[in-house]
Coordinates of C-alpha atoms and ligand atoms in Angstrom, one line a residue:
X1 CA 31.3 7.7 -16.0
X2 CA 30.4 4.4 -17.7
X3 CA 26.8 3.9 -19.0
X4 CA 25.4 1.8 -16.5
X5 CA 26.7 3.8 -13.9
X6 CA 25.0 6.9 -15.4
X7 CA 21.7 4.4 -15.2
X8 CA 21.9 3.8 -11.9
X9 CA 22.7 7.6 -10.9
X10 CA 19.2 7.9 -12.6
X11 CA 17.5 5.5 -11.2
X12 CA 18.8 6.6 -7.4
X13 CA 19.2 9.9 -7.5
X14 CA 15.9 11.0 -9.3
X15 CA 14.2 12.6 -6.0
X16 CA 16.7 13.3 -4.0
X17 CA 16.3 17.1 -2.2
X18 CA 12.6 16.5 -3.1
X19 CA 11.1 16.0 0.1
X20 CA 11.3 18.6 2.8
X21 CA 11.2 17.8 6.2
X22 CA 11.2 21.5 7.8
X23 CA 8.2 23.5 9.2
X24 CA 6.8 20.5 10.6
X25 CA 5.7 22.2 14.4
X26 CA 3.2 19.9 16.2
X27 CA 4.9 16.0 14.6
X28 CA 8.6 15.1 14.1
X29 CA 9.3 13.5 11.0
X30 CA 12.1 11.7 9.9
X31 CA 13.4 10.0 6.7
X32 CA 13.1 6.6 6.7
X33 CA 15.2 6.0 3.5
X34 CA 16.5 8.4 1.0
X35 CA 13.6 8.3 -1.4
X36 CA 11.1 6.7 0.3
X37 CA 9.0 6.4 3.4
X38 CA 8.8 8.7 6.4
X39 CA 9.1 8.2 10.6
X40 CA 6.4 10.1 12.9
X41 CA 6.9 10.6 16.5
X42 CA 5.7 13.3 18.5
X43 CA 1.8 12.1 18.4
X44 CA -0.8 9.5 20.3
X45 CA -2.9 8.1 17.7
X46 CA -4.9 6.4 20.1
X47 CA -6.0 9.9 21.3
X48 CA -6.9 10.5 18.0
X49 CA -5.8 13.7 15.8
X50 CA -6.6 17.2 16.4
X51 CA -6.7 19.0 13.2
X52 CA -3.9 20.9 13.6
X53 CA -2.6 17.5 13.8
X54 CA -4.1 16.0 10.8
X55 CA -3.2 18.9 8.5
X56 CA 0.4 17.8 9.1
X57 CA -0.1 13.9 9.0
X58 CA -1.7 14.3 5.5
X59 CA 1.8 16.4 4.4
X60 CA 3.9 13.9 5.9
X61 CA 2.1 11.4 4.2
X62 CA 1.5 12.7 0.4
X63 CA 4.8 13.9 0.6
X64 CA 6.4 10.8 1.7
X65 CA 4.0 7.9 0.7
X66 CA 4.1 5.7 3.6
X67 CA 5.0 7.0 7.0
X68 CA 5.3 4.8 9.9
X69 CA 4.1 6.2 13.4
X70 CA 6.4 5.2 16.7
X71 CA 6.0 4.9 20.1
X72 CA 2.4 4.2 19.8
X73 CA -0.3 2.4 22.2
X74 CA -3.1 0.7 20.8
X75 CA -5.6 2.3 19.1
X76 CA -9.3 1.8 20.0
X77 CA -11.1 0.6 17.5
X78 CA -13.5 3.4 17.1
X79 CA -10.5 6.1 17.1
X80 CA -9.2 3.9 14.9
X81 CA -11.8 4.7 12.4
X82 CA -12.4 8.3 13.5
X83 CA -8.8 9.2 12.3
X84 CA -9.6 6.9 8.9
X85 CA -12.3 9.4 8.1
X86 CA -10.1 12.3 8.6
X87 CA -8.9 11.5 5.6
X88 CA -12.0 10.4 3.3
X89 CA -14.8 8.2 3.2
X90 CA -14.0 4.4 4.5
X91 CA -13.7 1.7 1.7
X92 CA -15.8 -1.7 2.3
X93 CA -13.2 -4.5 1.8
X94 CA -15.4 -6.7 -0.7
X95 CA -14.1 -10.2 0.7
X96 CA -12.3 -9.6 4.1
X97 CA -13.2 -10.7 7.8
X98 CA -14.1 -7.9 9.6
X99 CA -13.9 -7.2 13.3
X100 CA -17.5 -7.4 15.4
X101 CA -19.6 -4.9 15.5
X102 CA -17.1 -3.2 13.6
X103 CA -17.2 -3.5 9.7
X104 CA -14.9 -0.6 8.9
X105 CA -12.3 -3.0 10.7
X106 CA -10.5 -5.4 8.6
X107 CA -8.3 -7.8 11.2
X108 CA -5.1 -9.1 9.8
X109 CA -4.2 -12.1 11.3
X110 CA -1.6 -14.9 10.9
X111 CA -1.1 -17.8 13.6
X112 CA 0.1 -21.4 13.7
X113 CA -2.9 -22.8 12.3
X114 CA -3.6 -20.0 9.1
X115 CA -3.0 -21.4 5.5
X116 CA -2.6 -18.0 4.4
X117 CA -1.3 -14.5 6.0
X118 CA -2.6 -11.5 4.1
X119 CA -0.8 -9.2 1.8
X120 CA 2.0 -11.9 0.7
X121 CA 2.7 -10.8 -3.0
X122 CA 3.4 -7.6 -4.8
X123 CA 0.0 -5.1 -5.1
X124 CA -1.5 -2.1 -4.5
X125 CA -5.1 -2.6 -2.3
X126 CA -8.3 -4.0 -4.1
X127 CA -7.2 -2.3 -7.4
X128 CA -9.9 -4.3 -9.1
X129 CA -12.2 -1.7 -7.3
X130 CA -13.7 0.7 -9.4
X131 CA -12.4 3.3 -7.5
X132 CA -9.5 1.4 -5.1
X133 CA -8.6 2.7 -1.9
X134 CA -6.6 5.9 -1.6
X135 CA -4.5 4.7 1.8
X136 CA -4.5 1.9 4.3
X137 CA -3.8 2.6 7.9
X138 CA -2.4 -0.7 9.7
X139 CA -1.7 -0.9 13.4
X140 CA 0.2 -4.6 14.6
X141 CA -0.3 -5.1 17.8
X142 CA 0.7 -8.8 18.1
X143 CA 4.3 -9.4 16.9
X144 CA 6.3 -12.5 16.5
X145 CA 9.7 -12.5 18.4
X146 CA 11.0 -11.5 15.0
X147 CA 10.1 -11.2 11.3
X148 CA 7.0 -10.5 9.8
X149 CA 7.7 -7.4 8.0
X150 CA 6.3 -5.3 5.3
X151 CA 8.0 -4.1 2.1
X152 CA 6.8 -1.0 0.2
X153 CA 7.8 0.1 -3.5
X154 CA 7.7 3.3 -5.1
X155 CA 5.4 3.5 -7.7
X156 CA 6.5 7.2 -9.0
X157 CA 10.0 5.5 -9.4
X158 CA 8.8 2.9 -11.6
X159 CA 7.1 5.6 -13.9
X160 CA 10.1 8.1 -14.1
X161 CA 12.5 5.6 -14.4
X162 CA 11.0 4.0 -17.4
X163 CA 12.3 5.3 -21.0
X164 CA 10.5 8.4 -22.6
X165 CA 10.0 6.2 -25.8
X166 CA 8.1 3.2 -23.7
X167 CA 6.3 6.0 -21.3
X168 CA 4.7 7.1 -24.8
X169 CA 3.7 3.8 -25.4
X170 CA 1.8 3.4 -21.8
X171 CA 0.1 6.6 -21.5
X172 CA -2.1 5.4 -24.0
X173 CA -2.9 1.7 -22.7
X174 CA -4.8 0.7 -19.7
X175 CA -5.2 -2.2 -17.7
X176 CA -7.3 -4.6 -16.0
X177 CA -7.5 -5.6 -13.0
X178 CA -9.1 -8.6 -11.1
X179 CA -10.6 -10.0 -8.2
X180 CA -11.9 -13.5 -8.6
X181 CA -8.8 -15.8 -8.7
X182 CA -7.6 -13.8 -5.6
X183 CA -10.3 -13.2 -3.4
X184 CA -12.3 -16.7 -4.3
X185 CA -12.9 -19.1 -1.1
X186 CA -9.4 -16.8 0.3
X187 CA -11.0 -16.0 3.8
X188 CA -12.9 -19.6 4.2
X189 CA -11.1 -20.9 7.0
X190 CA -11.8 -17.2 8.7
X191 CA -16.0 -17.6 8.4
X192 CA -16.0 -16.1 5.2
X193 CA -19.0 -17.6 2.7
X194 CA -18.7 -16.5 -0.6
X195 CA -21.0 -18.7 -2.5
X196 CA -23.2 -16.3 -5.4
X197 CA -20.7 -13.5 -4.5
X198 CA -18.8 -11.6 -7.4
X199 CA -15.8 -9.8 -7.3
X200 CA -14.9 -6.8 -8.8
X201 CA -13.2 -6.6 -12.2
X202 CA -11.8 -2.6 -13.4
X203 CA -10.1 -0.9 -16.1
X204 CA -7.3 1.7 -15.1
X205 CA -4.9 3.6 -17.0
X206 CA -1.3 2.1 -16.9
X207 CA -0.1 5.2 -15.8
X208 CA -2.1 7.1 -13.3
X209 CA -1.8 11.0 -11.7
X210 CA -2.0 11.3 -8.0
X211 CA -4.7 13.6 -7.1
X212 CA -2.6 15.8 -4.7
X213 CA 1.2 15.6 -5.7
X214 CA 0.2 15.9 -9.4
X215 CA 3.0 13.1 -10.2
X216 CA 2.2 10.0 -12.5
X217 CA 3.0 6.6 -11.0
X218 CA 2.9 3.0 -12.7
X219 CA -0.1 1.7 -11.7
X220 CA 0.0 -2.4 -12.4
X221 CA 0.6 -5.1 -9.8
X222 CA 1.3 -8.9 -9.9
X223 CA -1.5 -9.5 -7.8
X224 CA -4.6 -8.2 -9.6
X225 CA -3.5 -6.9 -13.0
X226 CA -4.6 -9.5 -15.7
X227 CA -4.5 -8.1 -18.8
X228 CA -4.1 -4.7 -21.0
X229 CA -7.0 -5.3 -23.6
X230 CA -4.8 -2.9 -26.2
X231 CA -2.8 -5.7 -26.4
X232 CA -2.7 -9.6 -28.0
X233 CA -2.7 -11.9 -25.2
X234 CA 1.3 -12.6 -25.9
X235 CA 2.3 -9.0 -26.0
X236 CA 0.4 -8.6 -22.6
X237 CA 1.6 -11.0 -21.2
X238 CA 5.3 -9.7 -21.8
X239 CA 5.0 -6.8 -21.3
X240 CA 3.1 -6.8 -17.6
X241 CA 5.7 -9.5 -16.9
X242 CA 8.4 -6.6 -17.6
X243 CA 6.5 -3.9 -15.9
X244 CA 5.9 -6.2 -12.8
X245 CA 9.8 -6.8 -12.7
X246 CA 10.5 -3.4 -13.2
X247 CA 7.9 -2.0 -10.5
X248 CA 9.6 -4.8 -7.9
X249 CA 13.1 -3.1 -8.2
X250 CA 15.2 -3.6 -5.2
X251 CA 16.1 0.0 -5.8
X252 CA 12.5 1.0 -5.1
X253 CA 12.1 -0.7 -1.8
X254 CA 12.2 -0.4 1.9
X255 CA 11.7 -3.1 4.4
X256 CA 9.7 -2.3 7.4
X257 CA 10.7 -4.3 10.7
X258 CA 7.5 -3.4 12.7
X259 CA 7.8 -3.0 16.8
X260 CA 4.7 -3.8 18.4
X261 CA 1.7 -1.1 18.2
X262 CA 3.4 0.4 15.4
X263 CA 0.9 2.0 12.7
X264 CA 1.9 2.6 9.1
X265 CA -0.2 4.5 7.0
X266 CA 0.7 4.0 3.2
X267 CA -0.5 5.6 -0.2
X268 CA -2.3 2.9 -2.5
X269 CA -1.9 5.5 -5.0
X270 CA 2.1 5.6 -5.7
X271 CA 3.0 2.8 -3.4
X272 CA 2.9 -1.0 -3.7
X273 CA 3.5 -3.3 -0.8
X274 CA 3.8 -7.1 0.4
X275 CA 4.5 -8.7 3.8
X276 CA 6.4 -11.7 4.3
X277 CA 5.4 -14.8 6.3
X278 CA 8.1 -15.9 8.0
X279 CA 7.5 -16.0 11.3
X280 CA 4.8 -19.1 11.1
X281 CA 4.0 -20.7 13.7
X282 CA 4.4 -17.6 15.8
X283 CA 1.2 -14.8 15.7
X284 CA 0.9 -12.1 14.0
X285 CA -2.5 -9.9 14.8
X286 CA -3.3 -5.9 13.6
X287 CA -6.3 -3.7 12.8
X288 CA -6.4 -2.3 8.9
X289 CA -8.7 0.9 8.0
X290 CA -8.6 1.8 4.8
X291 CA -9.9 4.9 3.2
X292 CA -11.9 5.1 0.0
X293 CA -10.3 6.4 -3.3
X294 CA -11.7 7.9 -6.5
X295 CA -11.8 6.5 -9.9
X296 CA -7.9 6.3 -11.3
X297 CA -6.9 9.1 -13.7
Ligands
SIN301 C1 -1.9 -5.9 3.7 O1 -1.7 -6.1 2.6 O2 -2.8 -5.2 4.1 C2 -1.1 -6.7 4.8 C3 0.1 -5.9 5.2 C4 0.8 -6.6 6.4 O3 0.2 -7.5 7.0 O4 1.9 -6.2 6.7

């Protein structure tokens, strides 16, 4: 086998037979691509989750890192949230619209007059937050006739498929991570005033352990990560522009094609996403909660 074949065995083969899909008895849950992402049917969220229920959502979802629910109705808002808190504390979005009389809400909403949809590069949520969120849950519930997906990457791919010699290098570097020249005047045409406001600014380790699974993921994104303060300015600069080309492998992601009232539920903490904005002029309209993490370690 010639060299680069051998590389790319490694790259796609490195958790396959990983996940297990058996002994699942109140959800069905399907792969959605060999390494990556997960299908539920079997549950209405908008009945919320028993906790029978929930103990299986949260395996299907640590186990899987994004898992997209089918078949769904739309959720009230304040089920919404009650299923959000199933699984932690809520985060506070520090620049988003929310929904009235519901702040836990952030709406996500693209139409023929927006000058910007939400989500449109590479990142992992608010990771200039001290302690970022540990997963988004997403309903869409107003879909254009077609497009307007959302990619995901797998962040524990990035890691592992990185050299041991660089790997080395990274557990001993951090990274930080901004808010400013994203979130600045962003939400403006949506009501949003942020005149005096300050946006958060963190320092996380490059590489960071998942709480539950135990595994280590590559934790910088094009979006927020400025600058590893190890590092001269050049060699930063290089080097997050390799580690952002790396953690954007094709090999690493799946595209979502949403039906309408779908909700997908991802993993900030060993998943990056974007969604794409072509389906201007049409609408695009969804609900976000997104649950609170802990510091990155
Ligand atoms: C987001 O980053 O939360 C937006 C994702 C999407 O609209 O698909």
């Amino acid at each position: 086998m010639s060299d680069s074949a051998k590389a790319h065995g490694a790259v796609i083969g490195r958790t396959g037979g990983r996940r297990d899909f058996s002994g699942y008895r109140l959800i069905e849950v399907r792969p959605f691509a060999p390494n990556l992402g997960a299908e539920i049917r079997g549950v209405t969220l908008a009945d919320g989750l028993s906790e029978a229920q929930f103990a299986e959502v949260h395996r299907a979802f640590v186990e899987n890192q994004v898992i997209f629910f089918k078949d769904q109705k739309p959720i009230p808002p304040e089920v919404h949230i009650a299923i959000g808190r199933m699984f932690g504390e809520l985060h506070a979005h520090p620049a988003a619209p929310h929904m009235e009389g519901h702040p836990e809400i952030f709406v996500i909403h693209a139409h023929a007059g927006s000058r910007i949809a939400n989500g449109e590069f590479w990142h992992s949520d608010v990771s200039c937050d001290a302690e970022p969120p540990l997963g988004t849950m997403l309903q869409i519930q107003v879909m254009p006739d077609c497009g307007g997906d959302t990619m995901f990457a797998d962040s524990y791919a990035a890691w592992e498929t990185l050299s041991p010699p660089l790997r080395v290098m990274l557990e001993g570097l951090t990274a930080r991570h901004e808010g400013e020249h994203v979130y600045r005047g962003r939400y403006a045409e949506r009501g949003v005033e942020d005149a005096g406001r300050t946006y958060p600014v963190a320092v996380h380790p490059i590489a960071r352990t998942h709480p539950e699974s135990g595994r280590k993921a590559l934790y910088v994104n094009r979006t927020f990560t400025t600058r590893i303060p190890e590092l001269s300015p050049a060699e930063s600069d290089a080097l997050l522009g390799f580690l952002f080309d790396h953690a954007e492998r094709v090999e690493f992601q799946i595209r979502f094609r949403w039906s309408v009232n779908d909700m997908a539920f991802w993993d900030n903490r060993c998943v990056m996403h974007r969604s794409i904005w072509d389906y201007w002029p049409a609408e695009r309209r969804g609900n976000r909660v997104t649950i609170k993490g802990e510091r990155p370690v």
